[in-house]
Amino acid sequence: MLKGANVPVGARSVRVELGWRSGVGVPDVDASALLLVSGKVRSDADFVFYNQPAHASRAVRHEGKSGPDAPGGPVTDVLSVDLARVEPEVERIVLAASADGGDFGRVPGLFVRVIDAEGGAELARYESTDATVETAFVLGDLYRRNGGWKFRAVGQGYDSGLAGLATDYGITVDEPGVDAVGPGAVETGAVESASVEPVVAKSFPVVAEPGGAVAAGPPVRLTKVTLTKESPTVSLTKGAGATGGVMRVNLNWETRTGKDEQADGPRAGFWGLGRRREAAAPHAAGGLDLDLCVLYELADGSKGVVQALQGFGSLTEPPYIQLDADDRTGARAEGENLTINLDRSDEFRRLLVFVVIYAGASDFADLHATVTLKPHDGAPIEFSLDECTVPARTCALALLTQQDGDLTVRREARFLVNKPGISMQQTADEAYGWGLNWTPAVK
């Protein structure tokens, strides 16, 4: 499509893919969407992006990134839009992108395409070829016309980043505080992540309340910390601005090739601490089942594991870590999640967050996964796993350690190969020296 062109969108739901090619010096790119009424957002709930991944109506969701499969390969960031569920008053959905760590002139192969979520057919595609110093882009929009929906290629850029784009749609952006996200305490030799956008507070078009009072929406934080091989650590308090409350840890993944075999059986090698537990329900045939786990060591010296086999933990009692419901089919859009009580962070000596393949694949080679640690009142910390080139069914994701009264998060992204007769959980234990006793267990 050419800039300014439009096409009808007849699907009930669509997948919007923002894509580009990776490479040295290429900034990271993030997709976002704004739901507009009379050209403006109604409240912060109408802004869908990496820090606020789902609209309250569930009609628009930020699904996250996939790729690259190899250096210089394609990367996509995905929004899903259920057009049938979009609120009747919403007239337009802006499909935007922001660059983290550079401008769009350094982003090769930038495009947006709209795909029928049910049939898989490509309905529209627009390729941007004229970007220069812009750090945010409106690539296209979905809008209502004569009782249906259409897609329009826009290609309008901003040199003021995501905050500048948001301002254009009715969001008032305050100047970030100097100390809001600053250098943090990290391990010797480590470097704080440079991929940090400014903290942005915003209010919205005024809304009259009874008695003539005016209400404004609460501030939304645009800050993001990205951990990389070069910058693998961040302080939760000094680097991410977390001061307490709970922190949600999310693992989201997709299969690159649809591989669903498992060479040595769906329950082989899966061990747990304590007594044997039988499954409450049979495992879904062919489903990819990744299990998020945490090895913990508390300040009093006690050690253990939180995993689906072991019970789901507790936020109010030791170890102050709790798993969400076990995703045993891979069907949950939100992936696997756990929650850590940061109000009890002084109780933690070290925590290892890791993942094991319970069923559905023999290794991580064809999986793309993104890890996000989201403090209640701080910047989310995210990183992707590298391509797996070894026959590993265990992957250490992040190590949290106590450093001078604060927790430091270190990106591990380390694939661990199981030795014969050693379970996947024990493999993580031995790699990090926890020294627990393991017994066989199944779901």
mmCIF file of C-alpha atoms in Angstrom, residues 128-392:
data_model
loop_
_atom_site.group_PDB
_atom_site.id
_atom_site.type_symbol
_atom_site.label_atom_id
_atom_site.label_comp_id
_atom_site.label_asym_id
_atom_site.label_seq_id
_atom_site.Cartn_x
_atom_site.Cartn_y
_atom_site.Cartn_z
ATOM 1 C CA SER A 128 7.772 2.567 5.550
ATOM 2 C CA THR A 129 10.745 3.624 3.446
ATOM 3 C CA ASP A 130 11.273 7.313 4.237
ATOM 4 C CA ALA A 131 12.055 7.381 7.986
ATOM 5 C CA THR A 132 14.959 9.560 9.173
ATOM 6 C CA VAL A 133 15.153 11.098 12.670
ATOM 7 C CA GLU A 134 11.724 9.980 13.903
ATOM 8 C CA THR A 135 11.576 8.081 17.207
ATOM 9 C CA ALA A 136 7.843 7.325 17.003
ATOM 10 C CA PHE A 137 5.546 6.535 14.089
ATOM 11 C CA VAL A 138 1.869 6.180 13.342
ATOM 12 C CA LEU A 139 2.126 3.476 10.711
ATOM 13 C CA GLY A 140 -1.589 3.019 10.171
ATOM 14 C CA ASP A 141 -5.008 3.003 11.731
ATOM 15 C CA LEU A 142 -8.199 0.968 11.806
ATOM 16 C CA TYR A 143 -11.311 3.102 11.509
ATOM 17 C CA ARG A 144 -15.063 2.679 11.133
ATOM 18 C CA ARG A 145 -16.743 3.440 7.829
ATOM 19 C CA ASN A 146 -20.336 2.664 6.760
ATOM 20 C CA GLY A 147 -20.864 0.029 9.449
ATOM 21 C CA GLY A 148 -17.564 -1.756 8.799
ATOM 22 C CA TRP A 149 -13.840 -1.311 9.364
ATOM 23 C CA LYS A 150 -11.059 -0.093 7.089
ATOM 24 C CA PHE A 151 -7.262 0.101 7.389
ATOM 25 C CA ARG A 152 -5.375 3.211 6.297
ATOM 26 C CA ALA A 153 -1.618 3.527 5.762
ATOM 27 C CA VAL A 154 -0.514 6.699 7.602
ATOM 28 C CA GLY A 155 3.286 6.905 7.919
ATOM 29 C CA GLN A 156 3.365 9.990 10.170
ATOM 30 C CA GLY A 157 6.530 10.350 12.282
ATOM 31 C CA TYR A 158 7.519 12.153 15.489
ATOM 32 C CA ASP A 159 10.994 13.058 16.709
ATOM 33 C CA SER A 160 9.771 13.257 20.329
ATOM 34 C CA GLY A 161 9.260 9.547 20.997
ATOM 35 C CA LEU A 162 6.272 7.777 22.431
ATOM 36 C CA ALA A 163 5.547 10.686 24.779
ATOM 37 C CA GLY A 164 5.277 13.118 21.877
ATOM 38 C CA LEU A 165 3.003 10.792 19.946
ATOM 39 C CA ALA A 166 0.775 10.319 22.994
ATOM 40 C CA THR A 167 0.503 14.089 23.482
ATOM 41 C CA ASP A 168 -0.875 14.440 19.995
ATOM 42 C CA TYR A 169 -3.859 12.297 20.949
ATOM 43 C CA GLY A 170 -4.919 14.175 24.064
ATOM 44 C CA ILE A 171 -2.376 12.963 26.615
ATOM 45 C CA THR A 172 -0.613 15.658 28.637
ATOM 46 C CA VAL A 173 2.969 14.645 29.330
ATOM 47 C CA ASP A 174 4.858 15.988 32.323
ATOM 48 C CA GLU A 175 8.617 16.469 32.313
ATOM 49 C CA PRO A 176 10.357 13.419 33.803
ATOM 50 C CA GLY A 177 12.059 13.766 37.154
ATOM 51 C CA VAL A 178 15.841 13.676 37.039
ATOM 52 C CA ASP A 179 16.081 10.912 39.646
ATOM 53 C CA ALA A 180 13.064 8.909 38.533
ATOM 54 C CA VAL A 181 15.170 6.308 36.764
ATOM 55 C CA GLY A 182 18.844 6.775 37.383
ATOM 56 C CA PRO A 183 22.001 4.719 37.717
ATOM 57 C CA GLY A 184 21.644 1.825 40.130
ATOM 58 C CA ALA A 185 23.819 -0.405 42.243
ATOM 59 C CA VAL A 186 24.957 -3.329 40.139
ATOM 60 C CA GLU A 187 27.524 -6.058 40.411
ATOM 61 C CA THR A 188 31.167 -5.137 39.887
ATOM 62 C CA GLY A 189 31.896 -4.740 36.212
ATOM 63 C CA ALA A 190 28.240 -4.743 35.177
ATOM 64 C CA VAL A 191 26.676 -1.832 33.303
ATOM 65 C CA GLU A 192 23.201 -0.486 33.803
ATOM 66 C CA SER A 193 20.905 -0.938 30.828
ATOM 67 C CA ALA A 194 20.917 2.034 28.489
ATOM 68 C CA SER A 195 17.550 1.072 27.028
ATOM 69 C CA VAL A 196 15.482 3.190 29.425
ATOM 70 C CA GLU A 197 12.812 5.594 28.246
ATOM 71 C CA PRO A 198 11.887 8.579 30.443
ATOM 72 C CA VAL A 199 9.292 8.326 33.149
ATOM 73 C CA VAL A 200 6.174 9.995 31.822
ATOM 74 C CA ALA A 201 3.124 11.036 33.780
ATOM 75 C CA LYS A 202 -0.009 11.981 31.919
ATOM 76 C CA SER A 203 -3.462 13.360 32.450
ATOM 77 C CA PHE A 204 -6.400 13.286 30.087
ATOM 78 C CA PRO A 205 -9.112 15.502 28.669
ATOM 79 C CA VAL A 206 -11.102 16.751 31.625
ATOM 80 C CA VAL A 207 -14.276 14.900 32.568
ATOM 81 C CA ALA A 208 -17.056 16.685 34.450
ATOM 82 C CA GLU A 209 -18.235 15.007 37.651
ATOM 83 C CA PRO A 210 -21.408 15.757 39.630
ATOM 84 C CA GLY A 211 -21.164 19.179 41.233
ATOM 85 C CA GLY A 212 -18.863 20.537 38.547
ATOM 86 C CA ALA A 213 -15.681 18.835 39.744
ATOM 87 C CA VAL A 214 -13.151 17.714 37.176
ATOM 88 C CA ALA A 215 -11.455 14.309 37.175
ATOM 89 C CA ALA A 216 -8.259 13.332 35.380
ATOM 90 C CA GLY A 217 -6.880 9.884 34.680
ATOM 91 C CA PRO A 218 -4.023 8.492 36.781
ATOM 92 C CA PRO A 219 -0.443 8.736 35.462
ATOM 93 C CA VAL A 220 0.926 6.006 33.240
ATOM 94 C CA ARG A 221 4.599 5.106 33.294
ATOM 95 C CA LEU A 222 6.320 4.766 29.929
ATOM 96 C CA THR A 223 9.603 3.661 31.462
ATOM 97 C CA LYS A 224 11.132 0.382 30.324
ATOM 98 C CA VAL A 225 14.391 -1.348 31.218
ATOM 99 C CA THR A 226 15.776 -3.819 28.692
ATOM 100 C CA LEU A 227 18.486 -6.224 29.826
ATOM 101 C CA THR A 228 20.994 -7.465 27.271
ATOM 102 C CA LYS A 229 24.217 -9.488 27.216
ATOM 103 C CA GLU A 230 26.145 -6.219 27.338
ATOM 104 C CA SER A 231 23.956 -4.707 30.101
ATOM 105 C CA PRO A 232 22.640 -7.692 32.053
ATOM 106 C CA THR A 233 21.823 -6.263 35.498
ATOM 107 C CA VAL A 234 19.665 -3.633 37.149
ATOM 108 C CA SER A 235 18.849 -2.627 40.710
ATOM 109 C CA LEU A 236 15.140 -2.959 41.416
ATOM 110 C CA THR A 237 15.021 0.197 43.531
ATOM 111 C CA LYS A 238 17.686 2.439 42.016
ATOM 112 C CA GLY A 239 17.437 1.279 38.417
ATOM 113 C CA ALA A 240 13.775 0.329 38.007
ATOM 114 C CA GLY A 241 12.215 2.585 40.645
ATOM 115 C CA ALA A 242 10.486 -0.233 42.538
ATOM 116 C CA THR A 243 9.766 0.647 46.167
ATOM 117 C CA GLY A 244 7.571 -2.235 47.315
ATOM 118 C CA GLY A 245 4.338 -4.042 46.642
ATOM 119 C CA VAL A 246 4.338 -7.083 44.420
ATOM 120 C CA MET A 247 6.319 -7.847 41.289
ATOM 121 C CA ARG A 248 4.814 -9.992 38.559
ATOM 122 C CA VAL A 249 7.172 -12.206 36.555
ATOM 123 C CA ASN A 250 5.828 -13.256 33.160
ATOM 124 C CA LEU A 251 7.138 -15.776 30.651
ATOM 125 C CA ASN A 252 5.512 -15.566 27.250
ATOM 126 C CA TRP A 253 6.460 -17.749 24.331
ATOM 127 C CA GLU A 254 5.534 -18.975 20.902
ATOM 128 C CA THR A 255 6.784 -21.857 18.770
ATOM 129 C CA ARG A 256 8.643 -20.898 15.627
ATOM 130 C CA THR A 257 7.928 -24.113 13.729
ATOM 131 C CA GLY A 258 4.941 -25.644 15.486
ATOM 132 C CA LYS A 259 7.120 -28.489 16.761
ATOM 133 C CA ASP A 260 5.149 -30.603 19.223
ATOM 134 C CA GLU A 261 7.090 -33.796 19.643
ATOM 135 C CA GLN A 262 8.893 -34.904 22.770
ATOM 136 C CA ALA A 263 11.423 -37.637 22.333
ATOM 137 C CA ASP A 264 11.404 -39.177 25.764
ATOM 138 C CA GLY A 265 7.770 -38.999 26.832
ATOM 139 C CA PRO A 266 5.653 -36.243 28.378
ATOM 140 C CA ARG A 267 6.663 -36.881 31.982
ATOM 141 C CA ALA A 268 10.197 -38.154 31.694
ATOM 142 C CA GLY A 269 12.795 -36.356 33.805
ATOM 143 C CA PHE A 270 10.353 -34.094 35.665
ATOM 144 C CA TRP A 271 11.184 -34.247 39.355
ATOM 145 C CA GLY A 272 10.039 -32.311 42.391
ATOM 146 C CA LEU A 273 10.862 -31.798 46.020
ATOM 147 C CA GLY A 274 8.776 -33.807 48.485
ATOM 148 C CA ARG A 275 6.141 -36.448 47.943
ATOM 149 C CA ARG A 276 4.806 -37.645 44.613
ATOM 150 C CA ARG A 277 1.839 -35.711 43.201
ATOM 151 C CA GLU A 278 -0.482 -37.159 40.583
ATOM 152 C CA ALA A 279 -2.034 -34.998 37.895
ATOM 153 C CA ALA A 280 -5.445 -33.530 38.555
ATOM 154 C CA ALA A 281 -6.227 -33.841 34.860
ATOM 155 C CA PRO A 282 -4.463 -35.436 31.904
ATOM 156 C CA HIS A 283 -2.060 -33.330 29.932
ATOM 157 C CA ALA A 284 -3.484 -31.954 26.713
ATOM 158 C CA ALA A 285 -2.239 -33.993 23.773
ATOM 159 C CA GLY A 286 0.324 -32.153 21.686
ATOM 160 C CA GLY A 287 0.225 -29.017 23.858
ATOM 161 C CA LEU A 288 3.436 -27.218 24.741
ATOM 162 C CA ASP A 289 3.728 -27.086 28.524
ATOM 163 C CA LEU A 290 6.449 -24.845 29.943
ATOM 164 C CA ASP A 291 6.613 -24.566 33.728
ATOM 165 C CA LEU A 292 7.931 -21.497 35.491
ATOM 166 C CA CYS A 293 9.826 -22.322 38.710
ATOM 167 C CA VAL A 294 11.775 -20.474 41.417
ATOM 168 C CA LEU A 295 14.628 -21.729 43.574
ATOM 169 C CA TYR A 296 14.765 -19.577 46.701
ATOM 170 C CA GLU A 297 17.196 -19.028 49.555
ATOM 171 C CA LEU A 298 15.923 -16.826 52.370
ATOM 172 C CA ALA A 299 17.875 -14.674 54.800
ATOM 173 C CA ASP A 300 17.441 -17.273 57.560
ATOM 174 C CA GLY A 301 19.189 -19.882 55.375
ATOM 175 C CA SER A 302 16.090 -21.856 54.436
ATOM 176 C CA LYS A 303 15.959 -23.095 50.831
ATOM 177 C CA GLY A 304 13.337 -24.587 48.562
ATOM 178 C CA VAL A 305 11.512 -24.446 45.269
ATOM 179 C CA VAL A 306 8.200 -22.989 44.119
ATOM 180 C CA GLN A 307 6.716 -24.896 41.181
ATOM 181 C CA ALA A 308 3.450 -26.399 39.989
ATOM 182 C CA LEU A 309 4.414 -29.807 41.420
ATOM 183 C CA GLN A 310 5.188 -28.379 44.821
ATOM 184 C CA GLY A 311 2.123 -26.313 45.545
ATOM 185 C CA PHE A 312 1.895 -22.751 44.322
ATOM 186 C CA GLY A 313 3.636 -20.971 47.194
ATOM 187 C CA SER A 314 2.369 -18.007 49.227
ATOM 188 C CA LEU A 315 2.718 -14.227 49.212
ATOM 189 C CA THR A 316 1.923 -13.821 52.912
ATOM 190 C CA GLU A 317 4.079 -16.635 54.295
ATOM 191 C CA PRO A 318 7.579 -17.828 53.416
ATOM 192 C CA PRO A 319 8.807 -17.943 50.708
ATOM 193 C CA TYR A 320 6.639 -14.888 49.774
ATOM 194 C CA ILE A 321 6.439 -16.132 46.163
ATOM 195 C CA GLN A 322 3.335 -17.469 44.459
ATOM 196 C CA LEU A 323 2.706 -19.096 41.090
ATOM 197 C CA ASP A 324 -0.422 -18.385 39.086
ATOM 198 C CA ALA A 325 -2.469 -21.242 37.654
ATOM 199 C CA ASP A 326 -0.411 -23.722 35.673
ATOM 200 C CA ASP A 327 -0.776 -23.267 31.890
ATOM 201 C CA ARG A 328 -0.796 -26.904 30.800
ATOM 202 C CA THR A 329 -1.869 -26.383 27.187
ATOM 203 C CA GLY A 330 0.017 -23.259 26.088
ATOM 204 C CA ALA A 331 -3.349 -21.690 25.280
ATOM 205 C CA ARG A 332 -3.229 -18.821 27.794
ATOM 206 C CA ALA A 333 -2.301 -15.611 25.990
ATOM 207 C CA GLU A 334 -0.611 -14.316 29.134
ATOM 208 C CA GLY A 335 1.778 -17.295 29.397
ATOM 209 C CA GLU A 336 3.177 -18.429 32.750
ATOM 210 C CA ASN A 337 3.274 -15.994 35.680
ATOM 211 C CA LEU A 338 4.464 -15.769 39.237
ATOM 212 C CA THR A 339 4.332 -13.005 41.838
ATOM 213 C CA ILE A 340 7.031 -11.930 44.305
ATOM 214 C CA ASN A 341 6.212 -9.906 47.437
ATOM 215 C CA LEU A 342 8.741 -7.061 47.373
ATOM 216 C CA ASP A 343 7.515 -5.834 50.751
ATOM 217 C CA ARG A 344 9.412 -8.846 52.114
ATOM 218 C CA SER A 345 12.467 -8.369 49.909
ATOM 219 C CA ASP A 346 14.712 -8.191 52.986
ATOM 220 C CA GLU A 347 13.766 -11.849 53.553
ATOM 221 C CA PHE A 348 15.371 -12.902 50.254
ATOM 222 C CA ARG A 349 19.019 -13.842 49.918
ATOM 223 C CA ARG A 350 18.752 -15.063 46.331
ATOM 224 C CA LEU A 351 16.076 -16.229 43.890
ATOM 225 C CA LEU A 352 16.593 -18.122 40.639
ATOM 226 C CA VAL A 353 13.702 -17.931 38.189
ATOM 227 C CA PHE A 354 13.919 -20.749 35.653
ATOM 228 C CA VAL A 355 11.704 -22.644 33.232
ATOM 229 C CA VAL A 356 11.502 -26.308 32.272
ATOM 230 C CA ILE A 357 9.793 -28.048 29.368
ATOM 231 C CA TYR A 358 7.297 -30.415 30.951
ATOM 232 C CA ALA A 359 5.830 -31.627 27.643
ATOM 233 C CA GLY A 360 5.403 -30.764 24.000
ATOM 234 C CA ALA A 361 9.034 -30.237 22.930
ATOM 235 C CA SER A 362 12.374 -31.956 23.447
ATOM 236 C CA ASP A 363 14.342 -28.695 23.750
ATOM 237 C CA PHE A 364 14.050 -24.900 23.435
ATOM 238 C CA ALA A 365 15.410 -24.761 19.874
ATOM 239 C CA ASP A 366 12.127 -23.772 18.218
ATOM 240 C CA LEU A 367 10.755 -21.554 20.969
ATOM 241 C CA HIS A 368 10.934 -17.794 21.236
ATOM 242 C CA ALA A 369 10.362 -16.491 24.747
ATOM 243 C CA THR A 370 10.260 -13.080 26.416
ATOM 244 C CA VAL A 371 10.674 -12.535 30.153
ATOM 245 C CA THR A 372 9.142 -9.488 31.871
ATOM 246 C CA LEU A 373 9.507 -8.537 35.537
ATOM 247 C CA LYS A 374 6.939 -5.861 36.343
ATOM 248 C CA PRO A 375 7.082 -4.190 39.780
ATOM 249 C CA HIS A 376 3.814 -2.677 40.965
ATOM 250 C CA ASP A 377 5.242 0.850 41.120
ATOM 251 C CA GLY A 378 8.370 0.646 38.985
ATOM 252 C CA ALA A 379 9.584 0.210 35.447
ATOM 253 C CA PRO A 380 9.126 -3.205 33.841
ATOM 254 C CA ILE A 381 12.325 -5.124 33.202
ATOM 255 C CA GLU A 382 12.322 -7.254 30.075
ATOM 256 C CA PHE A 383 14.605 -9.422 28.018
ATOM 257 C CA SER A 384 14.377 -12.099 25.358
ATOM 258 C CA LEU A 385 15.992 -15.508 25.298
ATOM 259 C CA ASP A 386 18.681 -16.132 22.733
ATOM 260 C CA GLU A 387 18.380 -18.904 20.187
ATOM 261 C CA CYS A 388 18.924 -22.294 21.828
ATOM 262 C CA THR A 389 21.623 -24.352 20.108
ATOM 263 C CA VAL A 390 21.958 -27.196 22.654
ATOM 264 C CA PRO A 391 19.527 -30.000 23.615
ATOM 265 C CA ALA A 392 18.316 -28.199 26.745
#
